[in-house]
Amino acid sequence: MASYAFVAMAGAVLVSCSKGGDVIEKNKASLEANEKQEYRSYYEQKYGKIDPNQSWDFTSFSGAAKTRAAGNIVNDDISDPQFFQNTLHADKGDVKRALDNTQATTFNPNVCVNVYPGWCYNEKLKNLYVQLEVQYQGGNQVLSTVQIKNQAWWSNNGATAPSNSGVGINTKDLTNAVWKANILNNKKNVIGTYTIENYKVVTVNERTYWCFDIIYENEHVTLIYLVLPRPLPTGKRYLIEDLGSKNDFDFNDVVVDVMEDNGSQKAIIRAMGGTLDFTLTIGNTTWTKSVEGAALGYKVETMYNTQNPDYTAKLAEFPVTGWSPASNNVSLAVESGASNGVIITVPFPKQGEAPMIIALNTYINWQTERVALPDNWWYPIGPSEE
């Protein structure tokens, strides 16, 4: 009988613990749901109602994204000026001859290339400036400004090779991108603007040249650029909010780049703007601020690289496995600021959810501390227009 009574008591204890565990889990789920709902409310107060079809992957990998984060589309390209000076000189005659036998085609404004100024054919533009500019939904950026002198292009100070004005350009992710050619009589004053709709593409000595035709003072002007392939980004930058503050939308509590190359994957943590402990999960790999971070000298309550950020910094670099660029299997587990000991998991958001993680191309910089992402990063802000 004693043995039976012990077993019965043990069973009662097990049932009691099980019920208690259920209550704890329900409370945790309720707290997590409430915090996420509060975050969504703040988000929609600031940015407007979320489109139910909105994807939060803004990278070149994603065909699902309806909106685009413009960021910095231009990267200065450091190359050998002497090489390009000699190349442009050697190809000049062949390019001009090839143009006469080439038909113009429609220009595609969404490209990823390195562009180097070549030449301009029209005496009327002598000693003026030509400026390439991209306009897109939410902003515009100048790509290059070069001076025309003796029917050849030179850099702004007129003393170095044209290649010094070369830039790396990635406009693949921009919405409604339009390229413009601006004519300036000095470095600031625009005296004419022309939309680039058509162009000629010629190949000389295995090098590609783009030729834009514009009309200036009722005369034909040919602008020629040497164009080299620019590889697309091979990774994604995840910007993460940790729910430490529900009305903070700087998305820099964790900034991590994840890259894939020849089957191997790695992650680089660029910034940690949160003051809560977290565990970052990427595929099959985890990284915890109080464990792996502490081993590198980081403190849980300290923010790193968000006040005056170094956008090239590597706070931590480690190999990962199992990351899927298509499914964005990245999440953050963080202790709730509202209740000690309760861990809230922040996964990559589904379409139409309030985003606590967004994916960008790795060349787009994150915000400084307490500076919210600008409104024009989100399109459409209101209900779907489809």
mmCIF file of C-alpha atoms in Angstrom:
data_model
loop_
_atom_site.group_PDB
_atom_site.id
_atom_site.type_symbol
_atom_site.label_atom_id
_atom_site.label_comp_id
_atom_site.label_asym_id
_atom_site.label_seq_id
_atom_site.Cartn_x
_atom_site.Cartn_y
_atom_site.Cartn_z
ATOM 1 C CA MET A 1 0.000 0.000 0.000
ATOM 2 C CA ALA A 2 2.806 2.360 0.895
ATOM 3 C CA SER A 3 4.400 1.725 -2.415
ATOM 4 C CA TYR A 4 1.119 2.402 -4.179
ATOM 5 C CA ALA A 5 0.548 5.631 -2.248
ATOM 6 C CA PHE A 6 4.038 6.868 -3.230
ATOM 7 C CA VAL A 7 3.365 6.179 -6.839
ATOM 8 C CA ALA A 8 0.008 7.948 -6.657
ATOM 9 C CA MET A 9 1.607 10.991 -5.015
ATOM 10 C CA ALA A 10 4.332 11.046 -7.595
ATOM 11 C CA GLY A 11 1.735 10.985 -10.317
ATOM 12 C CA ALA A 12 -0.107 13.875 -8.669
ATOM 13 C CA VAL A 13 3.101 15.867 -8.497
ATOM 14 C CA LEU A 14 3.826 15.179 -12.143
ATOM 15 C CA VAL A 15 0.331 16.306 -13.120
ATOM 16 C CA SER A 16 0.694 19.423 -11.013
ATOM 17 C CA CYS A 17 4.060 20.312 -12.546
ATOM 18 C CA SER A 18 2.679 19.715 -16.004
ATOM 19 C CA LYS A 19 -0.214 22.088 -15.399
ATOM 20 C CA GLY A 20 2.140 24.664 -13.944
ATOM 21 C CA GLY A 21 4.364 24.354 -16.996
ATOM 22 C CA ASP A 22 1.364 24.901 -19.252
ATOM 23 C CA VAL A 23 0.450 28.048 -17.335
ATOM 24 C CA ILE A 24 3.990 29.383 -17.613
ATOM 25 C CA GLU A 25 4.083 28.676 -21.337
ATOM 26 C CA LYS A 26 0.676 30.337 -21.840
ATOM 27 C CA ASN A 27 1.823 33.385 -19.884
ATOM 28 C CA LYS A 28 5.010 33.534 -21.919
ATOM 29 C CA ALA A 29 3.092 33.247 -25.181
ATOM 30 C CA SER A 30 0.645 35.917 -24.049
ATOM 31 C CA LEU A 31 3.443 38.303 -23.051
ATOM 32 C CA GLU A 32 5.251 37.686 -26.327
ATOM 33 C CA ALA A 33 2.085 38.283 -28.358
ATOM 34 C CA ASN A 34 1.269 41.453 -26.412
ATOM 35 C CA GLU A 35 4.758 42.897 -26.886
ATOM 36 C CA LYS A 36 4.720 42.171 -30.612
ATOM 37 C CA GLN A 37 1.240 43.656 -30.981
ATOM 38 C CA GLU A 38 2.363 46.777 -29.116
ATOM 39 C CA TYR A 39 5.361 47.022 -31.455
ATOM 40 C CA ARG A 40 3.086 46.722 -34.504
ATOM 41 C CA SER A 41 0.856 49.489 -33.130
ATOM 42 C CA TYR A 42 3.837 51.840 -32.742
ATOM 43 C CA TYR A 43 5.137 50.846 -36.185
ATOM 44 C CA GLU A 44 1.848 51.644 -37.920
ATOM 45 C CA GLN A 45 1.528 54.919 -36.024
ATOM 46 C CA LYS A 46 4.853 55.967 -37.533
ATOM 47 C CA TYR A 47 4.837 54.399 -41.006
ATOM 48 C CA GLY A 48 1.179 53.692 -41.729
ATOM 49 C CA LYS A 49 -0.847 50.536 -42.216
ATOM 50 C CA ILE A 50 1.210 47.538 -43.361
ATOM 51 C CA ASP A 51 0.439 46.105 -46.772
ATOM 52 C CA PRO A 52 -0.583 42.446 -46.192
ATOM 53 C CA ASN A 53 1.568 41.441 -49.191
ATOM 54 C CA GLN A 54 4.640 43.324 -48.018
ATOM 55 C CA SER A 55 7.891 41.361 -48.073
ATOM 56 C CA TRP A 56 10.737 42.443 -45.799
ATOM 57 C CA ASP A 57 13.528 41.114 -47.988
ATOM 58 C CA PHE A 58 14.825 44.048 -50.036
ATOM 59 C CA THR A 59 17.870 42.321 -51.507
ATOM 60 C CA SER A 60 18.760 41.398 -55.066
ATOM 61 C CA PHE A 61 18.144 37.762 -54.080
ATOM 62 C CA SER A 62 14.460 38.388 -53.520
ATOM 63 C CA GLY A 63 11.871 38.628 -56.255
ATOM 64 C CA ALA A 64 9.131 38.968 -53.669
ATOM 65 C CA ALA A 65 9.972 42.380 -52.258
ATOM 66 C CA LYS A 66 7.411 44.985 -53.261
ATOM 67 C CA THR A 67 9.401 47.869 -51.850
ATOM 68 C CA ARG A 68 13.008 48.938 -52.059
ATOM 69 C CA ALA A 69 15.407 50.459 -49.590
ATOM 70 C CA ALA A 70 17.458 52.823 -51.704
ATOM 71 C CA GLY A 71 20.445 53.327 -49.415
ATOM 72 C CA ASN A 72 23.740 54.149 -51.049
ATOM 73 C CA ILE A 73 23.704 52.979 -54.660
ATOM 74 C CA VAL A 74 27.123 54.411 -55.521
ATOM 75 C CA ASN A 75 30.454 53.087 -54.340
ATOM 76 C CA ASP A 76 33.705 54.787 -55.333
ATOM 77 C CA ASP A 77 35.762 52.352 -57.369
ATOM 78 C CA ILE A 78 39.532 52.490 -56.798
ATOM 79 C CA SER A 79 41.357 51.327 -59.898
ATOM 80 C CA ASP A 80 44.604 51.947 -61.749
ATOM 81 C CA PRO A 81 44.188 55.354 -63.487
ATOM 82 C CA GLN A 82 47.052 54.667 -65.884
ATOM 83 C CA PHE A 83 45.390 51.473 -67.103
ATOM 84 C CA PHE A 84 42.140 53.207 -67.968
ATOM 85 C CA GLN A 85 43.866 56.209 -69.483
ATOM 86 C CA ASN A 86 45.804 53.930 -71.815
ATOM 87 C CA THR A 87 42.737 51.770 -72.502
ATOM 88 C CA LEU A 88 40.530 54.707 -73.437
ATOM 89 C CA HIS A 89 43.238 56.127 -75.696
ATOM 90 C CA ALA A 90 43.771 52.797 -77.474
ATOM 91 C CA ASP A 91 40.060 52.115 -78.022
ATOM 92 C CA LYS A 92 38.908 55.598 -79.003
ATOM 93 C CA GLY A 93 39.061 55.288 -82.795
ATOM 94 C CA ASP A 94 37.607 51.762 -82.842
ATOM 95 C CA VAL A 95 34.714 52.822 -80.615
ATOM 96 C CA LYS A 96 33.804 55.737 -82.888
ATOM 97 C CA ARG A 97 33.826 53.486 -85.947
ATOM 98 C CA ALA A 98 31.751 50.826 -84.173
ATOM 99 C CA LEU A 99 29.128 53.419 -83.247
ATOM 100 C CA ASP A 100 28.409 54.158 -86.892
ATOM 101 C CA ASN A 101 27.361 50.509 -87.425
ATOM 102 C CA THR A 102 25.350 50.019 -84.215
ATOM 103 C CA GLN A 103 21.628 50.496 -83.685
ATOM 104 C CA ALA A 104 20.316 52.190 -80.537
ATOM 105 C CA THR A 105 18.313 50.077 -78.092
ATOM 106 C CA THR A 106 16.205 50.779 -75.004
ATOM 107 C CA PHE A 107 18.306 51.524 -71.945
ATOM 108 C CA ASN A 108 17.758 49.357 -68.852
ATOM 109 C CA PRO A 109 18.164 51.604 -65.769
ATOM 110 C CA ASN A 110 18.505 48.695 -63.294
ATOM 111 C CA VAL A 111 22.112 47.537 -63.572
ATOM 112 C CA CYS A 112 25.149 46.555 -61.519
ATOM 113 C CA VAL A 113 28.336 47.867 -63.175
ATOM 114 C CA ASN A 114 31.520 49.899 -62.859
ATOM 115 C CA VAL A 115 31.354 53.004 -65.064
ATOM 116 C CA TYR A 116 34.311 55.102 -66.286
ATOM 117 C CA PRO A 117 33.909 58.289 -68.352
ATOM 118 C CA GLY A 118 35.362 58.059 -71.833
ATOM 119 C CA TRP A 119 34.718 60.815 -74.372
ATOM 120 C CA CYS A 120 32.183 63.319 -75.599
ATOM 121 C CA TYR A 121 31.750 64.295 -79.253
ATOM 122 C CA ASN A 122 30.522 67.871 -79.630
ATOM 123 C CA GLU A 123 32.498 71.077 -79.586
ATOM 124 C CA LYS A 124 29.620 72.994 -77.946
ATOM 125 C CA LEU A 125 30.143 71.111 -74.668
ATOM 126 C CA LYS A 126 33.810 72.079 -74.459
ATOM 127 C CA ASN A 127 34.686 73.364 -70.957
ATOM 128 C CA LEU A 128 31.252 72.413 -69.611
ATOM 129 C CA TYR A 129 30.451 69.584 -67.223
ATOM 130 C CA VAL A 130 28.371 66.440 -67.675
ATOM 131 C CA GLN A 131 26.765 64.835 -64.670
ATOM 132 C CA LEU A 132 25.083 61.430 -64.604
ATOM 133 C CA GLU A 133 22.301 61.118 -62.065
ATOM 134 C CA VAL A 134 19.820 58.402 -61.097
ATOM 135 C CA GLN A 135 16.369 59.411 -59.898
ATOM 136 C CA TYR A 136 14.204 56.802 -58.203
ATOM 137 C CA GLN A 137 11.147 56.479 -56.008
ATOM 138 C CA GLY A 138 12.166 58.137 -52.770
ATOM 139 C CA GLY A 139 15.347 59.931 -53.803
ATOM 140 C CA ASN A 140 18.119 60.628 -56.276
ATOM 141 C CA GLN A 141 21.895 60.243 -56.411
ATOM 142 C CA VAL A 142 24.583 61.758 -58.592
ATOM 143 C CA LEU A 143 26.774 59.083 -60.142
ATOM 144 C CA SER A 144 29.599 61.201 -61.533
ATOM 145 C CA THR A 145 30.475 64.716 -62.643
ATOM 146 C CA VAL A 146 33.206 65.233 -65.239
ATOM 147 C CA GLN A 147 34.428 68.208 -67.208
ATOM 148 C CA ILE A 148 34.581 68.212 -71.000
ATOM 149 C CA LYS A 149 37.780 69.719 -72.370
ATOM 150 C CA ASN A 150 39.124 69.499 -75.907
ATOM 151 C CA GLN A 151 36.332 67.004 -76.702
ATOM 152 C CA ALA A 152 37.604 64.613 -74.034
ATOM 153 C CA TRP A 153 36.467 64.013 -70.486
ATOM 154 C CA TRP A 154 38.539 64.933 -67.505
ATOM 155 C CA SER A 155 37.961 64.866 -63.768
ATOM 156 C CA ASN A 156 36.582 67.908 -61.959
ATOM 157 C CA ASN A 157 39.983 69.522 -61.386
ATOM 158 C CA GLY A 158 41.018 68.927 -65.010
ATOM 159 C CA ALA A 159 44.347 67.402 -63.995
ATOM 160 C CA THR A 160 43.932 63.634 -63.769
ATOM 161 C CA ALA A 161 42.855 60.732 -65.926
ATOM 162 C CA PRO A 162 39.130 60.249 -66.654
ATOM 163 C CA SER A 163 39.148 56.954 -64.742
ATOM 164 C CA ASN A 164 39.429 58.857 -61.460
ATOM 165 C CA SER A 165 35.736 59.650 -61.848
ATOM 166 C CA GLY A 166 34.798 55.996 -62.235
ATOM 167 C CA VAL A 167 32.166 54.642 -59.852
ATOM 168 C CA GLY A 168 30.618 51.324 -58.976
ATOM 169 C CA ILE A 169 26.857 51.495 -59.426
ATOM 170 C CA ASN A 170 24.114 49.117 -58.337
ATOM 171 C CA THR A 171 20.619 50.282 -59.247
ATOM 172 C CA LYS A 172 19.095 46.802 -59.545
ATOM 173 C CA ASP A 173 16.918 47.242 -56.457
ATOM 174 C CA LEU A 174 15.549 50.709 -57.168
ATOM 175 C CA THR A 175 11.892 51.350 -57.922
ATOM 176 C CA ASN A 176 11.103 53.493 -60.989
ATOM 177 C CA ALA A 177 14.755 54.312 -61.635
ATOM 178 C CA VAL A 178 15.459 56.929 -64.325
ATOM 179 C CA TRP A 179 18.927 57.990 -65.494
ATOM 180 C CA LYS A 180 19.532 61.639 -66.341
ATOM 181 C CA ALA A 181 22.362 63.476 -68.080
ATOM 182 C CA ASN A 182 22.767 66.967 -66.641
ATOM 183 C CA ILE A 183 24.782 69.697 -68.386
ATOM 184 C CA LEU A 184 26.417 72.163 -65.975
ATOM 185 C CA ASN A 185 28.286 75.394 -66.667
ATOM 186 C CA ASN A 186 30.240 74.870 -63.458
ATOM 187 C CA LYS A 187 30.216 72.215 -60.720
ATOM 188 C CA LYS A 188 26.832 73.317 -59.347
ATOM 189 C CA ASN A 189 24.629 75.084 -61.891
ATOM 190 C CA VAL A 190 22.582 72.806 -64.159
ATOM 191 C CA ILE A 191 21.713 74.396 -67.493
ATOM 192 C CA GLY A 192 20.107 71.371 -69.140
ATOM 193 C CA THR A 193 18.727 67.953 -68.123
ATOM 194 C CA TYR A 194 18.084 65.023 -70.459
ATOM 195 C CA THR A 195 16.414 61.695 -69.723
ATOM 196 C CA ILE A 196 18.373 58.677 -70.949
ATOM 197 C CA GLU A 197 15.946 56.338 -72.672
ATOM 198 C CA ASN A 198 18.081 54.761 -75.398
ATOM 199 C CA TYR A 199 21.730 53.899 -75.820
ATOM 200 C CA LYS A 200 24.195 52.058 -78.014
ATOM 201 C CA VAL A 201 26.357 49.243 -76.703
ATOM 202 C CA VAL A 202 29.619 48.515 -78.528
ATOM 203 C CA THR A 203 32.391 46.059 -77.713
ATOM 204 C CA VAL A 204 35.981 46.872 -78.614
ATOM 205 C CA ASN A 205 38.926 44.642 -77.667
ATOM 206 C CA GLU A 206 36.577 42.702 -75.351
ATOM 207 C CA ARG A 207 35.650 45.906 -73.511
ATOM 208 C CA THR A 208 32.097 47.260 -73.376
ATOM 209 C CA TYR A 209 31.180 50.893 -73.991
ATOM 210 C CA TRP A 210 27.834 52.568 -73.407
ATOM 211 C CA CYS A 211 26.988 55.501 -75.654
ATOM 212 C CA PHE A 212 24.236 57.905 -74.649
ATOM 213 C CA ASP A 213 22.883 60.334 -77.235
ATOM 214 C CA ILE A 214 21.370 63.585 -75.985
ATOM 215 C CA ILE A 215 20.370 66.847 -77.651
ATOM 216 C CA TYR A 216 22.126 70.024 -76.488
ATOM 217 C CA GLU A 217 21.311 73.337 -78.173
ATOM 218 C CA ASN A 218 19.592 71.428 -80.985
ATOM 219 C CA GLU A 219 22.677 69.388 -81.730
ATOM 220 C CA HIS A 220 23.458 65.703 -81.277
ATOM 221 C CA VAL A 221 25.868 64.887 -78.439
ATOM 222 C CA THR A 222 27.358 61.439 -77.826
ATOM 223 C CA LEU A 223 28.485 60.592 -74.273
ATOM 224 C CA ILE A 224 30.653 57.481 -74.078
ATOM 225 C CA TYR A 225 31.411 55.415 -70.973
ATOM 226 C CA LEU A 226 33.614 52.391 -70.454
ATOM 227 C CA VAL A 227 31.588 49.815 -68.510
ATOM 228 C CA LEU A 228 32.962 46.818 -66.632
ATOM 229 C CA PRO A 229 30.971 44.068 -64.919
ATOM 230 C CA ARG A 230 30.360 44.549 -61.219
ATOM 231 C CA PRO A 231 29.449 41.385 -59.318
ATOM 232 C CA LEU A 232 26.192 41.402 -57.430
ATOM 233 C CA PRO A 233 26.320 41.174 -53.656
ATOM 234 C CA THR A 234 26.874 37.603 -52.449
ATOM 235 C CA GLY A 235 25.218 38.055 -49.089
ATOM 236 C CA LYS A 236 22.536 39.758 -47.054
ATOM 237 C CA ARG A 237 22.623 42.315 -44.279
ATOM 238 C CA TYR A 238 20.055 41.703 -41.554
ATOM 239 C CA LEU A 239 18.980 44.712 -39.481
ATOM 240 C CA ILE A 240 17.278 43.641 -36.266
ATOM 241 C CA GLU A 241 15.168 45.278 -33.542
ATOM 242 C CA ASP A 242 15.195 43.471 -30.180
ATOM 243 C CA LEU A 243 11.920 44.891 -28.713
ATOM 244 C CA GLY A 244 13.847 46.596 -25.922
ATOM 245 C CA SER A 245 11.957 49.734 -26.938
ATOM 246 C CA LYS A 246 8.719 49.361 -28.896
ATOM 247 C CA ASN A 247 8.867 52.788 -30.561
ATOM 248 C CA ASP A 248 12.510 52.631 -31.634
ATOM 249 C CA PHE A 249 12.934 51.944 -35.335
ATOM 250 C CA ASP A 250 16.663 52.460 -35.930
ATOM 251 C CA PHE A 251 17.015 48.708 -36.660
ATOM 252 C CA ASN A 252 20.548 48.527 -35.303
ATOM 253 C CA ASP A 253 20.159 46.428 -32.141
ATOM 254 C CA VAL A 254 21.918 43.720 -34.145
ATOM 255 C CA VAL A 255 23.383 44.237 -37.614
ATOM 256 C CA VAL A 256 24.795 41.080 -39.154
ATOM 257 C CA ASP A 257 26.028 40.239 -42.654
ATOM 258 C CA VAL A 258 25.643 36.651 -43.816
ATOM 259 C CA MET A 259 27.558 35.537 -46.902
ATOM 260 C CA GLU A 260 27.904 32.429 -49.010
ATOM 261 C CA ASP A 261 30.853 31.587 -51.237
ATOM 262 C CA ASN A 262 31.515 28.254 -52.949
ATOM 263 C CA GLY A 263 29.349 26.375 -50.482
ATOM 264 C CA SER A 264 30.845 27.872 -47.315
ATOM 265 C CA GLN A 265 28.956 30.385 -45.205
ATOM 266 C CA LYS A 266 30.017 32.971 -42.649
ATOM 267 C CA ALA A 267 28.518 35.775 -40.586
ATOM 268 C CA ILE A 268 29.970 39.155 -39.601
ATOM 269 C CA ILE A 269 28.361 41.133 -36.796
ATOM 270 C CA ARG A 270 28.713 44.823 -37.670
ATOM 271 C CA ALA A 271 26.836 46.541 -34.846
ATOM 272 C CA MET A 272 25.123 45.764 -31.542
ATOM 273 C CA GLY A 273 22.885 48.645 -30.498
ATOM 274 C CA GLY A 274 20.873 46.789 -27.874
ATOM 275 C CA THR A 275 21.481 46.544 -24.130
ATOM 276 C CA LEU A 276 19.736 43.186 -23.645
ATOM 277 C CA ASP A 277 21.408 39.814 -23.881
ATOM 278 C CA PHE A 278 20.572 37.983 -27.084
ATOM 279 C CA THR A 279 21.164 34.774 -28.959
ATOM 280 C CA LEU A 280 21.378 35.148 -32.715
ATOM 281 C CA THR A 281 20.475 32.058 -34.738
ATOM 282 C CA ILE A 282 21.559 31.766 -38.366
ATOM 283 C CA GLY A 283 20.638 28.442 -39.932
ATOM 284 C CA ASN A 284 22.152 25.841 -37.598
ATOM 285 C CA THR A 285 24.519 28.265 -35.844
ATOM 286 C CA THR A 286 23.984 30.353 -32.706
ATOM 287 C CA TRP A 287 25.940 33.269 -31.253
ATOM 288 C CA THR A 288 25.202 34.721 -27.811
ATOM 289 C CA LYS A 289 26.358 38.134 -26.648
ATOM 290 C CA SER A 290 26.961 37.003 -23.052
ATOM 291 C CA VAL A 291 28.914 33.916 -24.192
ATOM 292 C CA GLU A 292 30.739 34.252 -27.520
ATOM 293 C CA GLY A 293 30.493 38.040 -27.225
ATOM 294 C CA ALA A 294 31.880 38.054 -23.675
ATOM 295 C CA ALA A 295 34.802 35.934 -24.846
ATOM 296 C CA LEU A 296 35.654 38.777 -27.231
ATOM 297 C CA GLY A 297 35.382 41.378 -24.458
ATOM 298 C CA TYR A 298 31.858 42.671 -25.146
ATOM 299 C CA LYS A 299 29.476 43.558 -22.315
ATOM 300 C CA VAL A 300 25.773 42.786 -22.539
ATOM 301 C CA GLU A 301 24.623 46.247 -21.442
ATOM 302 C CA THR A 302 26.959 48.156 -23.786
ATOM 303 C CA MET A 303 26.055 49.310 -27.301
ATOM 304 C CA TYR A 304 28.667 48.906 -30.021
ATOM 305 C CA ASN A 305 29.189 50.696 -33.351
ATOM 306 C CA THR A 306 25.943 52.653 -33.530
ATOM 307 C CA GLN A 307 26.856 56.105 -32.191
ATOM 308 C CA ASN A 308 29.572 56.979 -34.720
ATOM 309 C CA PRO A 309 29.602 53.781 -36.744
ATOM 310 C CA ASP A 310 32.533 52.381 -38.637
ATOM 311 C CA TYR A 311 30.713 50.695 -41.508
ATOM 312 C CA THR A 312 33.697 48.433 -42.211
ATOM 313 C CA ALA A 313 34.009 47.156 -38.632
ATOM 314 C CA LYS A 314 33.886 43.440 -37.849
ATOM 315 C CA LEU A 315 32.781 43.040 -34.231
ATOM 316 C CA ALA A 316 32.666 39.274 -34.650
ATOM 317 C CA GLU A 317 33.198 36.914 -37.565
ATOM 318 C CA PHE A 318 32.315 33.226 -37.476
ATOM 319 C CA PRO A 319 31.367 30.334 -39.786
ATOM 320 C CA VAL A 320 27.719 29.316 -40.109
ATOM 321 C CA THR A 321 25.924 26.348 -41.619
ATOM 322 C CA GLY A 322 22.413 25.808 -42.865
ATOM 323 C CA TRP A 323 21.631 29.416 -43.778
ATOM 324 C CA SER A 324 19.047 29.658 -46.556
ATOM 325 C CA PRO A 325 19.080 32.992 -48.425
ATOM 326 C CA ALA A 326 15.671 32.146 -49.874
ATOM 327 C CA SER A 327 13.898 31.459 -46.574
ATOM 328 C CA ASN A 328 15.887 33.904 -44.384
ATOM 329 C CA ASN A 329 16.129 31.420 -41.506
ATOM 330 C CA VAL A 330 17.540 34.021 -39.136
ATOM 331 C CA SER A 331 16.091 34.794 -35.694
ATOM 332 C CA LEU A 332 16.924 36.549 -32.446
ATOM 333 C CA ALA A 333 16.086 35.320 -28.934
ATOM 334 C CA VAL A 334 16.146 38.118 -26.373
ATOM 335 C CA GLU A 335 15.074 38.515 -22.765
ATOM 336 C CA SER A 336 11.933 40.607 -22.498
ATOM 337 C CA GLY A 337 12.443 44.065 -21.072
ATOM 338 C CA ALA A 338 8.958 43.845 -19.549
ATOM 339 C CA SER A 339 9.456 40.616 -17.580
ATOM 340 C CA ASN A 340 12.781 39.234 -16.387
ATOM 341 C CA GLY A 341 13.467 35.692 -17.416
ATOM 342 C CA VAL A 342 10.980 35.547 -20.296
ATOM 343 C CA ILE A 343 12.687 34.952 -23.614
ATOM 344 C CA ILE A 344 11.052 36.392 -26.729
ATOM 345 C CA THR A 345 11.957 34.996 -30.121
ATOM 346 C CA VAL A 346 12.064 37.382 -33.086
ATOM 347 C CA PRO A 347 12.003 35.459 -36.393
ATOM 348 C CA PHE A 348 12.341 36.915 -39.860
ATOM 349 C CA PRO A 349 8.859 38.384 -40.481
ATOM 350 C CA LYS A 350 6.310 36.889 -42.807
ATOM 351 C CA GLN A 351 4.597 39.047 -45.401
ATOM 352 C CA GLY A 352 2.334 41.625 -43.808
ATOM 353 C CA GLU A 353 3.773 41.268 -40.303
ATOM 354 C CA ALA A 354 5.354 44.167 -38.442
ATOM 355 C CA PRO A 355 9.075 43.822 -39.207
ATOM 356 C CA MET A 356 11.632 43.385 -36.457
ATOM 357 C CA ILE A 357 14.163 42.031 -38.971
ATOM 358 C CA ILE A 358 14.716 43.278 -42.523
ATOM 359 C CA ALA A 359 17.160 42.026 -45.151
ATOM 360 C CA LEU A 360 19.208 44.421 -47.298
ATOM 361 C CA ASN A 361 22.135 44.231 -49.666
ATOM 362 C CA THR A 362 25.386 44.383 -47.727
ATOM 363 C CA TYR A 363 26.457 47.748 -49.178
ATOM 364 C CA ILE A 364 23.524 49.596 -47.555
ATOM 365 C CA ASN A 365 24.491 51.247 -44.255
ATOM 366 C CA TRP A 366 22.545 51.063 -41.017
ATOM 367 C CA GLN A 367 21.157 53.986 -39.033
ATOM 368 C CA THR A 368 22.886 55.667 -36.116
ATOM 369 C CA GLU A 369 21.477 55.326 -32.609
ATOM 370 C CA ARG A 370 17.834 56.424 -32.204
ATOM 371 C CA VAL A 371 17.605 57.589 -35.828
ATOM 372 C CA ALA A 372 14.610 55.800 -37.308
ATOM 373 C CA LEU A 373 14.645 54.399 -40.811
ATOM 374 C CA PRO A 374 13.240 57.135 -43.075
ATOM 375 C CA ASP A 375 9.676 56.886 -44.294
ATOM 376 C CA ASN A 376 10.738 56.571 -47.924
ATOM 377 C CA TRP A 377 12.311 53.166 -47.234
ATOM 378 C CA TRP A 378 8.849 51.619 -47.149
ATOM 379 C CA TYR A 379 6.701 51.418 -50.324
ATOM 380 C CA PRO A 380 3.796 51.366 -50.288
ATOM 381 C CA ILE A 381 3.187 52.703 -46.792
ATOM 382 C CA GLY A 382 -0.570 52.353 -47.008
ATOM 383 C CA PRO A 383 -2.839 49.582 -48.321
ATOM 384 C CA SER A 384 -1.814 47.621 -51.387
ATOM 385 C CA GLU A 385 -2.293 49.437 -54.675
ATOM 386 C CA GLU A 386 -2.628 46.217 -56.630
#
